[in-house]
Amino acid sequence: MKKTKTFLIIAVAVGLGACSEKPTERKSLPITVETETVRAGSDLVGRSYVGVVEEESATSISFTGAGTLTRMYVDEGQPVRAGQLIAELDKTQARNMLAAAEAQMKQANDALTRMQQLYDNGSLPEMKWVETQSRVEQAQAQLDLARKSLQDCSVRTPVAGIVGKKVMDAGETVLPSMPVASILNINNVRVVVSVPEKEIAHFSHQTPTSISVEALGDRIYQGGAVTKGVEADGMTHTYDIKIHLSNADHSLLPGMVCQVSVGDVEGTSQLSVPITAVQVNARGEHFVWTVSEGKAHRTIVATGRASGNRIAIDGGLVEGDEIVTEGYQKLSEGTEVKTQVQS
């Protein structure tokens, strides 16, 4: 009886102890993340490149003969018309050659007149008559050559434009085909841009462009037709494209550096997110972490073109969605999160 009583007391004590012991509840704390609200914007519209203004055409002015430059009639930046006198060489030798050729021509013509009378009377052999005619022709050729040499001592521009650069000045010795000045046509100009080979396929003859010129107070020009180069630079693997612009006021000058935006110049909006927020799963799908009702969810997205530190989103998100930009490394599906807006 005593043993039974002792056993009951122990059993009751154990039971009371078990009832008084409460299970420990371990509740995880929310993970703090930075988020961004997805908005439509124009951050990714168009690609941006650096371009340089180039004249539509350049004509080098040079003499066909050698001599001493006596005068330059133009200065750099001066507008010129077609046919305008640009420079002259010393004409002394050319004038002397012309005088000698004229004297020789006079002598040959006088001999021809005298021989004509003899030939008509039948007193001159045919061979002498042919020889006399040949001397006249030779004298005429020498006269034409002397006149051309004198004319070549003056050089005129074949085109209208702006004097780009004076290479030589009075007193210097000029050699044949040595440029003395350049005439630039800047009524229309071209903006030359180097484009990576992986992007050249995006360009066509009518690709819209917007050109900002810092030297003109960030003045904006809408580009015209686009010409694509067909040969890549061997070192940089880039292709040159040329964007044609009208320049009636001659405000755009060769060598000006400009910023070229290529793409939709009207500023069509597009969803975009930071590149670092986009992850790739085991199946190669792109996804971002979105936050809904305090919990993180893996959302598959379709990505577009990247620009800078952002990437376009072509599907999977809508404007107003909240995505995680920092702290996503610790997330799993359904994780509770505490959000703070990215600064």
CSV table of C-alpha atoms in Angstrom, one decimal, residues 176-319:
chain,number,residue,atom,x,y,z
A,176,PRO,CA,53.6,70.9,-107.8
A,177,SER,CA,50.4,69.5,-106.1
A,178,MET,CA,51.5,70.9,-102.7
A,179,PRO,CA,48.3,72.2,-101.0
A,180,VAL,CA,48.3,75.9,-100.1
A,181,ALA,CA,44.8,76.0,-98.7
A,182,SER,CA,41.7,73.9,-98.2
A,183,ILE,CA,38.1,74.9,-99.1
A,184,LEU,CA,35.4,73.2,-97.0
A,185,ASN,CA,31.8,72.8,-97.9
A,186,ILE,CA,29.8,73.1,-94.6
A,187,ASN,CA,26.4,73.9,-96.0
A,188,ASN,CA,25.7,70.3,-95.0
A,189,VAL,CA,27.9,68.4,-92.5
A,190,ARG,CA,28.2,64.9,-91.3
A,191,VAL,CA,28.5,63.7,-87.7
A,192,VAL,CA,30.9,60.7,-87.6
A,193,VAL,CA,30.2,58.1,-84.8
A,194,SER,CA,32.1,54.9,-84.1
A,195,VAL,CA,29.7,52.1,-83.3
A,196,PRO,CA,30.7,48.7,-81.8
A,197,GLU,CA,30.3,45.8,-84.3
A,198,LYS,CA,27.6,44.1,-82.1
A,199,GLU,CA,25.4,47.2,-82.5
A,200,ILE,CA,25.9,48.1,-86.1
A,201,ALA,CA,23.1,45.9,-87.2
A,202,HIS,CA,20.6,48.1,-85.4
A,203,PHE,CA,21.3,51.0,-87.8
A,204,SER,CA,19.5,51.7,-91.0
A,205,HIS,CA,19.4,54.6,-93.5
A,206,GLN,CA,16.5,56.1,-91.6
A,207,THR,CA,17.5,55.4,-88.0
A,208,PRO,CA,16.3,58.5,-86.0
A,209,THR,CA,19.0,60.4,-84.1
A,210,SER,CA,19.2,63.4,-81.8
A,211,ILE,CA,22.5,65.4,-81.7
A,212,SER,CA,23.5,67.7,-78.8
A,213,VAL,CA,26.4,70.1,-79.4
A,214,GLU,CA,28.0,71.4,-76.2
A,215,ALA,CA,30.0,74.1,-78.0
A,216,LEU,CA,26.7,75.6,-79.1
A,217,GLY,CA,25.1,75.6,-75.7
A,218,ASP,CA,23.9,72.1,-75.9
A,219,ARG,CA,21.9,72.9,-79.0
A,220,ILE,CA,19.8,70.0,-80.3
A,221,TYR,CA,19.7,68.9,-83.9
A,222,GLN,CA,17.6,66.1,-85.4
A,223,GLY,CA,19.8,64.0,-87.6
A,224,GLY,CA,19.0,63.1,-91.2
A,225,ALA,CA,20.0,60.2,-93.3
A,226,VAL,CA,22.5,57.7,-91.9
A,227,THR,CA,25.3,56.2,-93.9
A,228,LYS,CA,26.9,53.0,-92.5
A,229,GLY,CA,30.5,52.1,-93.0
A,230,VAL,CA,31.3,48.6,-94.3
A,231,GLU,CA,34.8,48.2,-93.0
A,232,ALA,CA,35.7,47.7,-89.4
A,233,ASP,CA,38.6,49.3,-87.6
A,234,GLY,CA,41.1,46.5,-87.1
A,235,MET,CA,42.1,47.7,-83.6
A,236,THR,CA,38.8,48.7,-82.0
A,237,HIS,CA,36.4,46.5,-84.0
A,238,THR,CA,34.0,49.5,-84.6
A,239,TYR,CA,32.3,50.7,-87.6
A,240,ASP,CA,31.8,54.4,-88.6
A,241,ILE,CA,28.4,55.7,-89.3
A,242,LYS,CA,27.8,59.2,-90.8
A,243,ILE,CA,24.7,61.2,-89.9
A,244,HIS,CA,23.9,63.9,-92.4
A,245,LEU,CA,22.8,67.4,-91.1
A,246,SER,CA,21.7,70.6,-92.8
A,247,ASN,CA,23.9,73.5,-91.7
A,248,ALA,CA,22.6,76.5,-93.6
A,249,ASP,CA,23.7,79.0,-90.9
A,250,HIS,CA,27.2,77.5,-90.7
A,251,SER,CA,27.0,77.2,-86.9
A,252,LEU,CA,28.3,73.6,-87.0
A,253,LEU,CA,32.0,73.6,-87.6
A,254,PRO,CA,34.3,70.7,-88.4
A,255,GLY,CA,35.9,69.2,-85.3
A,256,MET,CA,33.0,70.0,-82.9
A,257,VAL,CA,32.4,67.2,-80.4
A,258,CYS,CA,28.7,66.2,-79.9
A,259,GLN,CA,26.6,63.7,-78.0
A,260,VAL,CA,24.5,61.5,-80.3
A,261,SER,CA,21.4,59.7,-79.1
A,262,VAL,CA,20.3,57.0,-81.4
A,263,GLY,CA,16.9,55.4,-81.2
A,264,ASP,CA,13.4,56.8,-80.5
A,265,VAL,CA,14.1,60.5,-80.2
A,266,GLU,CA,10.5,61.2,-79.3
A,267,GLY,CA,11.1,59.7,-75.9
A,268,THR,CA,8.8,56.7,-75.7
A,269,SER,CA,8.5,55.5,-72.1
A,270,GLN,CA,9.7,52.0,-71.1
A,271,LEU,CA,9.9,50.0,-67.9
A,272,SER,CA,13.4,49.5,-66.5
A,273,VAL,CA,15.1,48.3,-63.4
A,274,PRO,CA,18.6,48.2,-62.1
A,275,ILE,CA,20.7,45.5,-63.8
A,276,THR,CA,21.8,44.2,-60.4
A,277,ALA,CA,18.2,43.5,-59.4
A,278,VAL,CA,17.8,40.9,-62.2
A,279,GLN,CA,18.9,37.3,-61.4
A,280,VAL,CA,19.1,34.1,-63.4
A,281,ASN,CA,17.7,30.8,-62.2
A,282,ALA,CA,18.9,27.3,-62.9
A,283,ARG,CA,16.7,27.1,-66.1
A,284,GLY,CA,18.3,30.3,-67.4
A,285,GLU,CA,15.2,32.4,-66.8
A,286,HIS,CA,15.6,36.0,-65.6
A,287,PHE,CA,13.7,37.0,-62.5
A,288,VAL,CA,13.5,39.7,-59.9
A,289,TRP,CA,12.2,39.7,-56.3
A,290,THR,CA,9.0,41.5,-55.9
A,291,VAL,CA,7.3,42.5,-52.6
A,292,SER,CA,3.6,41.9,-52.0
A,293,GLU,CA,1.8,42.1,-48.7
A,294,GLY,CA,5.1,42.1,-46.8
A,295,LYS,CA,6.5,39.0,-48.5
A,296,ALA,CA,9.0,38.3,-51.2
A,297,HIS,CA,8.1,36.6,-54.4
A,298,ARG,CA,10.2,35.4,-57.3
A,299,THR,CA,8.9,36.9,-60.5
A,300,ILE,CA,10.0,35.8,-64.0
A,301,VAL,CA,10.7,38.7,-66.3
A,302,ALA,CA,11.6,39.3,-70.0
A,303,THR,CA,14.5,41.6,-70.3
A,304,GLY,CA,15.4,44.0,-73.1
A,305,ARG,CA,18.4,46.2,-73.9
A,306,ALA,CA,20.7,47.4,-71.2
A,307,SER,CA,21.9,51.0,-71.0
A,308,GLY,CA,24.3,52.2,-68.3
A,309,ASN,CA,23.3,50.5,-65.0
A,310,ARG,CA,19.7,49.8,-66.0
A,311,ILE,CA,18.0,47.2,-68.2
A,312,ALA,CA,14.6,47.3,-70.0
A,313,ILE,CA,11.8,45.1,-68.9
A,314,ASP,CA,9.7,43.8,-71.8
A,315,GLY,CA,7.4,41.6,-69.7
A,316,GLY,CA,6.6,40.2,-66.3
A,317,LEU,CA,6.3,43.5,-64.5
A,318,VAL,CA,3.8,46.3,-64.6
A,319,GLU,CA,4.2,49.9,-63.5
